[in-house]
Coordinates of C-alpha atoms in Angstrom, one line a residue:
Chain N
M1 CA 23.4 -9.2 33.2
K2 CA 26.0 -6.1 33.0
S3 CA 26.0 -3.4 35.8
P4 CA 25.0 0.1 35.0
A5 CA 28.7 1.1 36.0
K6 CA 30.1 -1.3 33.5
T7 CA 27.6 -0.1 30.6
R8 CA 28.7 3.6 31.5
D9 CA 32.2 3.4 31.9
R10 CA 32.7 1.0 28.6
I11 CA 34.4 2.6 25.8
P12 CA 32.2 3.0 22.2
R13 CA 33.7 0.2 19.7
L14 CA 33.7 0.5 16.1
S15 CA 35.0 -1.8 14.0
N16 CA 36.1 -1.2 9.9
K17 CA 32.8 -2.1 8.8
E18 CA 30.7 -0.2 11.0
A19 CA 32.9 2.6 10.1
L20 CA 32.7 2.3 6.8
V21 CA 28.7 2.1 7.4
L22 CA 28.8 5.5 8.8
E23 CA 31.3 6.9 6.5
L24 CA 28.5 6.3 3.9
L25 CA 25.9 7.0 5.8
L26 CA 27.6 10.9 6.7
I27 CA 28.3 11.7 3.4
T28 CA 25.0 13.3 3.5
P29 CA 23.8 13.1 6.9
S30 CA 20.5 14.8 6.6
S31 CA 18.9 12.1 4.3
E32 CA 18.4 8.2 4.5
K33 CA 19.3 5.5 3.3
Y34 CA 18.4 1.6 3.0
G35 CA 20.5 -1.4 3.4
L36 CA 20.9 -1.8 -0.8
E37 CA 21.7 1.5 -1.2
L38 CA 25.0 1.3 1.2
V39 CA 25.8 -1.7 -0.2
G40 CA 26.0 -0.4 -3.8
E41 CA 27.9 2.4 -2.8
S42 CA 30.2 0.7 -0.8
N43 CA 32.3 -0.8 -3.9
A44 CA 31.7 -4.4 -2.9
Q45 CA 33.3 -3.9 0.7
L46 CA 29.9 -4.7 2.3
S47 CA 27.7 -7.7 1.2
R48 CA 23.8 -8.0 0.9
G49 CA 24.0 -10.7 3.6
T50 CA 25.8 -9.0 6.6
I51 CA 24.8 -5.4 6.3
Y52 CA 21.6 -5.7 7.9
V53 CA 23.2 -7.8 10.9
T54 CA 25.7 -4.8 10.6
L55 CA 23.0 -2.1 10.9
N56 CA 21.1 -3.9 13.3
R57 CA 23.9 -4.1 15.6
M58 CA 24.7 -0.7 15.2
E59 CA 21.6 0.7 15.9
D60 CA 21.7 -1.6 19.3
K61 CA 24.8 0.5 20.1
G62 CA 23.2 3.9 19.2
Y63 CA 24.8 4.9 16.3
V64 CA 22.3 4.6 13.6
E65 CA 18.6 5.0 14.1
S66 CA 16.2 3.6 11.6
R67 CA 12.3 3.9 10.1
L68 CA 10.0 2.4 8.0
E69 CA 9.7 4.1 4.5
T70 CA 6.4 6.2 4.2
P71 CA 4.5 6.2 1.6
P72 CA 5.4 2.9 0.8
R73 CA 6.8 2.4 -3.0
P74 CA 4.3 2.2 -6.0
T75 CA 4.9 -1.3 -6.4
S76 CA 3.7 -3.5 -3.7
G77 CA 5.9 -5.4 -1.0
L78 CA 7.2 -5.0 2.1
P79 CA 8.3 -1.2 2.9
R80 CA 12.1 -0.5 2.9
R81 CA 13.4 0.3 6.3
L82 CA 15.6 3.6 6.2
Y83 CA 18.9 4.4 8.2
R84 CA 20.5 7.5 9.1
P85 CA 23.2 8.2 11.2
T86 CA 22.7 10.0 15.3
G87 CA 24.7 12.5 16.9
F88 CA 26.6 10.2 18.9
G89 CA 27.1 8.1 15.9
Q90 CA 28.7 10.7 14.4
R91 CA 31.0 11.9 17.4
V92 CA 31.7 8.2 17.5
Y93 CA 33.1 8.3 13.8
E94 CA 35.0 11.5 14.4
L95 CA 36.9 10.2 17.2
W96 CA 37.5 6.6 15.7
Q97 CA 39.0 9.1 12.8
M98 CA 41.4 10.9 14.9
A99 CA 42.2 8.0 16.8
R100 CA 43.1 6.2 13.4
E101 CA 45.4 9.3 12.7
L102 CA 46.9 9.3 15.7
G103 CA 47.7 5.6 14.8
R104 CA 49.0 6.2 11.5
L105 CA 51.5 9.4 13.4
Q106 CA 52.6 6.9 15.7
T107 CA 53.8 4.2 12.9
A108 CA 54.9 6.5 11.1
D109 CA 57.4 8.1 14.0
L110 CA 58.3 4.8 15.1
G111 CA 59.0 4.1 11.1
G112 CA 61.4 7.5 11.4
A113 CA 62.8 6.6 14.9
S114 CA 64.2 2.9 13.6
Chain T
V1 CA -48.8 14.1 -16.8
N2 CA -51.7 15.8 -15.5
K3 CA -53.5 12.5 -15.4
K4 CA -52.0 12.1 -12.0
V5 CA -52.7 13.6 -8.8
R6 CA -50.2 16.6 -7.8
K7 CA -49.8 16.6 -4.0
D8 CA -47.7 19.2 -2.6
S9 CA -46.5 20.4 0.5
S10 CA -49.7 21.9 1.6
D11 CA -51.6 18.6 1.4
S12 CA -52.8 17.5 5.0
T13 CA -51.6 13.7 3.7
V14 CA -47.9 14.9 3.0
G15 CA -47.0 12.9 6.6
N16 CA -48.1 10.0 5.9
T17 CA -47.5 9.6 2.1
R18 CA -43.9 10.7 3.1
N19 CA -43.7 7.9 5.3
D20 CA -45.1 5.6 2.2
V21 CA -42.0 6.6 0.1
P22 CA -39.3 3.1 1.1
A23 CA -35.7 3.8 2.6
K24 CA -33.4 4.1 -0.3
P25 CA -32.7 3.0 -2.2
V26 CA -36.0 2.3 -3.9
T27 CA -36.6 -0.7 -6.4
Q28 CA -37.7 0.2 -9.7
A29 CA -40.8 -1.7 -9.3
E30 CA -41.2 0.6 -6.1
L31 CA -40.3 3.6 -8.1
R32 CA -42.7 2.9 -11.0
E33 CA -45.6 2.2 -8.4
L34 CA -44.8 5.4 -6.6
L35 CA -44.8 7.1 -10.0
D36 CA -48.1 5.4 -11.0
K37 CA -49.6 7.1 -7.6
Y38 CA -47.8 10.6 -7.6
S39 CA -46.3 13.1 -9.9
P40 CA -43.0 12.8 -11.1
E41 CA -42.1 15.9 -10.0
Y42 CA -43.4 14.9 -6.4
V43 CA -41.9 11.5 -6.2
S44 CA -38.6 13.7 -7.3
E45 CA -39.0 16.1 -4.5
I46 CA -39.7 13.4 -1.9
L47 CA -36.5 11.4 -2.8
Q48 CA -34.4 14.2 -2.7
N49 CA -36.0 15.5 0.7
R50 CA -35.0 11.8 1.8
Y51 CA -31.4 11.8 0.2
A52 CA -30.5 14.9 1.6
P53 CA -32.9 15.8 4.6
A54 CA -30.8 18.8 5.5
K55 CA -31.2 20.6 2.6
A56 CA -34.9 19.8 1.9
E57 CA -35.4 23.1 0.6
R58 CA -33.1 23.0 -2.0
R59 CA -34.1 22.0 -6.1
V60 CA -30.7 20.7 -7.7
L61 CA -32.2 19.4 -10.2
P62 CA -32.5 21.4 -13.3
G63 CA -36.2 22.7 -13.6
N64 CA -36.4 21.7 -10.1
A65 CA -37.4 18.1 -10.7
I66 CA -37.1 15.9 -13.6
G67 CA -39.8 15.5 -16.1
E68 CA -42.0 12.2 -16.4
E69 CA -40.4 11.9 -20.4
D70 CA -37.1 12.6 -18.8
L71 CA -37.7 9.9 -15.8
S72 CA -39.2 7.3 -18.0
E73 CA -36.2 7.3 -20.8
I74 CA -33.8 7.5 -17.7
L75 CA -35.5 4.6 -16.6
A76 CA -35.4 2.4 -19.7
T77 CA -31.9 3.3 -20.1
F78 CA -30.3 3.1 -16.5
S79 CA -30.9 1.0 -13.8
C80 CA -33.2 2.8 -11.0
S81 CA -30.1 2.7 -8.2
Y82 CA -28.2 4.4 -11.0
V83 CA -31.0 7.1 -11.1
S84 CA -31.3 7.5 -7.9
R85 CA -27.3 8.0 -7.1
V86 CA -27.2 10.4 -10.0
L87 CA -30.2 12.0 -8.1
R88 CA -28.4 12.1 -4.8
A89 CA -25.0 13.0 -6.5
S90 CA -26.2 16.3 -7.8
D91 CA -27.3 17.0 -4.5
S92 CA -24.0 15.9 -3.2
A93 CA -21.9 18.3 -5.2
A94 CA -23.8 21.4 -3.7
N95 CA -23.2 19.4 -0.2
P96 CA -20.3 18.4 0.4
Q97 CA -20.8 16.6 3.8
D98 CA -23.2 14.5 1.9
S99 CA -21.1 13.3 -0.6
I100 CA -21.0 9.4 -1.5
P101 CA -18.2 7.4 0.2
E102 CA -15.6 6.5 -2.7
R103 CA -14.6 3.3 -1.7
A104 CA -15.4 1.5 -4.1
V105 CA -14.3 3.9 -7.0
I106 CA -10.2 3.2 -8.0
R107 CA -8.1 6.0 -9.1
E108 CA -6.5 6.0 -12.4
E109 CA -3.1 5.9 -11.1
D110 CA -3.8 3.3 -8.8
L111 CA -5.4 1.5 -12.5
T112 CA -2.4 2.3 -14.1
D113 CA -0.1 0.9 -11.9
L114 CA -2.5 -2.3 -11.8
L115 CA -2.3 -2.9 -15.6
N116 CA 1.3 -2.3 -15.4
R117 CA 1.7 -5.4 -13.4
Y118 CA -0.9 -7.7 -14.4
T119 CA -2.8 -8.7 -17.3
P120 CA -6.1 -6.6 -17.8
K121 CA -8.6 -9.8 -17.6
Y122 CA -6.8 -10.5 -13.9
V123 CA -7.5 -6.8 -13.0
S124 CA -10.9 -6.9 -13.9
Q125 CA -11.4 -9.7 -12.0
I126 CA -9.8 -7.9 -9.1
L127 CA -12.1 -4.8 -9.8
R128 CA -15.1 -7.5 -9.7
Q129 CA -14.3 -9.0 -6.2
R130 CA -13.9 -5.4 -5.0
L131 CA -17.2 -4.2 -6.5
S132 CA -18.9 -7.9 -5.4
Q133 CA -17.3 -7.3 -1.6
N134 CA -18.9 -4.0 -1.5
G135 CA -21.7 -4.5 -3.2
A136 CA -22.0 -3.3 -6.8
N137 CA -24.7 -1.0 -6.4
S138 CA -22.3 0.9 -4.5
F139 CA -20.7 1.6 -7.7
F140 CA -20.9 4.9 -8.8
F141 CA -20.9 6.3 -12.4
M142 CA -21.7 9.5 -13.5
G143 CA -22.8 9.1 -17.5
K144 CA -24.0 6.8 -20.2
A145 CA -20.5 5.4 -21.1
H146 CA -19.6 5.2 -17.7
A147 CA -22.8 3.1 -17.2
E148 CA -22.0 0.9 -20.0
A149 CA -18.5 0.3 -18.7
Y150 CA -20.5 -0.4 -15.4
S151 CA -22.4 -3.3 -17.0
E152 CA -19.2 -4.7 -18.6
I153 CA -17.3 -4.8 -15.3
S154 CA -20.4 -6.4 -13.8
S155 CA -20.5 -9.1 -16.1
P156 CA -16.9 -9.9 -17.3
P157 CA -16.6 -12.8 -19.0
E158 CA -15.2 -15.7 -17.0
F159 CA -11.7 -15.5 -15.8
Q160 CA -8.9 -17.7 -17.6
P161 CA -5.3 -16.7 -16.6
S162 CA -3.3 -15.8 -19.9
S163 CA -0.3 -17.3 -20.8
A164 CA 1.5 -13.7 -19.4
K165 CA 3.6 -13.3 -16.6
I166 CA 1.1 -12.8 -13.9
I167 CA 2.2 -12.2 -10.0
V168 CA 0.2 -13.9 -7.3
R169 CA 2.2 -13.3 -4.7
P170 CA 5.7 -11.1 -4.4
P171 CA 8.8 -13.0 -4.2
G172 CA 9.5 -14.0 -0.2
S173 CA 6.2 -13.4 1.1
L174 CA 5.9 -17.1 2.3
L175 CA 9.3 -17.0 3.8
S176 CA 8.7 -13.8 5.8
R177 CA 5.4 -15.7 7.3
A178 CA 7.2 -18.5 8.1
A179 CA 10.1 -15.9 9.8
E180 CA 7.2 -14.8 12.2
F181 CA 7.2 -17.8 13.5
L182 CA 11.2 -18.8 13.8
F183 CA 12.7 -15.3 15.1
S184 CA 12.0 -12.7 17.4
R185 CA 9.9 -9.5 16.3
K186 CA 13.3 -7.3 16.4
T187 CA 15.4 -9.7 14.1
L188 CA 12.1 -10.0 11.7
T189 CA 11.7 -6.1 11.7
R190 CA 15.4 -5.3 11.6
I191 CA 16.7 -8.2 9.5
V192 CA 14.3 -10.5 7.7
N193 CA 12.3 -8.3 6.6
P194 CA 14.4 -5.2 5.1
I195 CA 16.2 -7.9 3.2
I196 CA 12.8 -9.7 1.8
S197 CA 11.9 -5.8 1.1
D198 CA 15.1 -5.2 -0.9
L199 CA 14.6 -8.6 -2.7
Q200 CA 11.1 -7.4 -3.7
A201 CA 12.1 -4.0 -4.7
E202 CA 15.0 -5.3 -7.1
Y203 CA 12.4 -8.5 -8.4
F204 CA 9.9 -5.9 -9.2
E205 CA 12.5 -3.2 -10.9
A206 CA 14.1 -6.4 -12.9
L207 CA 10.8 -7.4 -14.3
G208 CA 9.5 -3.9 -15.0
A209 CA 12.9 -3.7 -17.0
K210 CA 11.6 -7.0 -18.6
R211 CA 14.4 -8.8 -17.8
P212 CA 13.2 -12.1 -16.4
A213 CA 16.2 -14.1 -16.3
K214 CA 17.9 -11.2 -13.8
A215 CA 14.3 -11.2 -12.0
V216 CA 15.3 -15.1 -11.3
W217 CA 18.8 -14.2 -10.3
V218 CA 17.8 -11.4 -7.9
R219 CA 15.5 -13.9 -6.5
L220 CA 18.1 -16.2 -5.7
R221 CA 20.4 -14.3 -4.5
G222 CA 17.8 -12.7 -1.9
Y223 CA 17.2 -16.1 -0.9
W224 CA 20.9 -16.6 -0.2
G225 CA 21.2 -13.3 1.4
L226 CA 18.6 -13.8 3.7
F227 CA 20.2 -17.5 4.3
K228 CA 23.2 -16.1 5.3
A229 CA 21.9 -12.9 7.5
V230 CA 19.8 -15.1 9.6
G231 CA 22.8 -17.7 10.3
L232 CA 21.8 -20.8 9.3
H233 CA 24.6 -21.1 7.1
S234 CA 27.0 -21.5 9.8
I235 CA 24.4 -23.8 11.9
L236 CA 24.9 -25.8 8.4
K237 CA 28.9 -25.4 8.3
M238 CA 28.6 -26.6 12.0
V239 CA 27.1 -29.9 11.2
V240 CA 29.0 -30.6 8.0
E241 CA 32.1 -30.0 10.4
I242 CA 30.7 -32.4 12.9
W243 CA 29.7 -34.7 10.0
R244 CA 33.5 -34.5 9.0
E245 CA 35.0 -35.2 12.3
L246 CA 33.1 -38.5 12.6

């Protein structure tokens, strides 16, 4: 079991897939989306089989939050789970974008120097 | 009408005679017996008072009571239970808190939704089951046309499935039940159920668009997505690799 200090000092990590999910969710932060909607908007970068595993992991990390849709759809069946980004997720995504830009600048500088 | 003895509220035997009236709903035989003993106005008044005791002084029916001819005609056309409910509903309209429970009443949009998804015969069976569960007599209709519809629904022809597609259960429902035993609650609510939910939504959309081939494809793709998501494919992959090593 991890100690609280280690947990507190842990740097948030964001994989490319998670960043893509956050990007799609942050297009309209106030609205909620379900997994299949994210898959459809990702231009085949996300797959049906893995989207909910990714979302589950992101929810554990605190990047997104979810709820079951209410009221249920007119057709019968299980209710869908809707996801939206948290404030923490939004900040992590913004920092991730800044870090990526810095990386690009560094690559460009190194390329120019050589 | 005048042959029958009129008992009004000033009669000293009112207390006892009111107790003679059976608890609601009265049967047709009981009502006829009451009508043989008392005037229709008096029976009507007692019934109304019993059904709406808080509003005992109110006379809600036209002319304060239905006449004998009217009652005979009504009873010849409708069941006694139905007449009792009409009487009660007349009072309920003016006294909303005494409204009749609507548990057996199906809304129009629900019926339309059912008819879009199932055959009329199947819908009829569902309604019949619901009526029998709630008690057929509790079904409430206001009018002759509805009463005729009630008689049709009460005794529909024996259910025979048509050749049309009938969705007995949505796809993935059995899988969802099985997953309850296999996975944790968290995995179930966050991974398995959302995938099944998407599968069902896409499946119904495909069927709604009259594309059964796509529905089959959606079903297979949904199962495969679920299979991938829960990681069974990696277990199988590992088993295959071990088998090849051997």
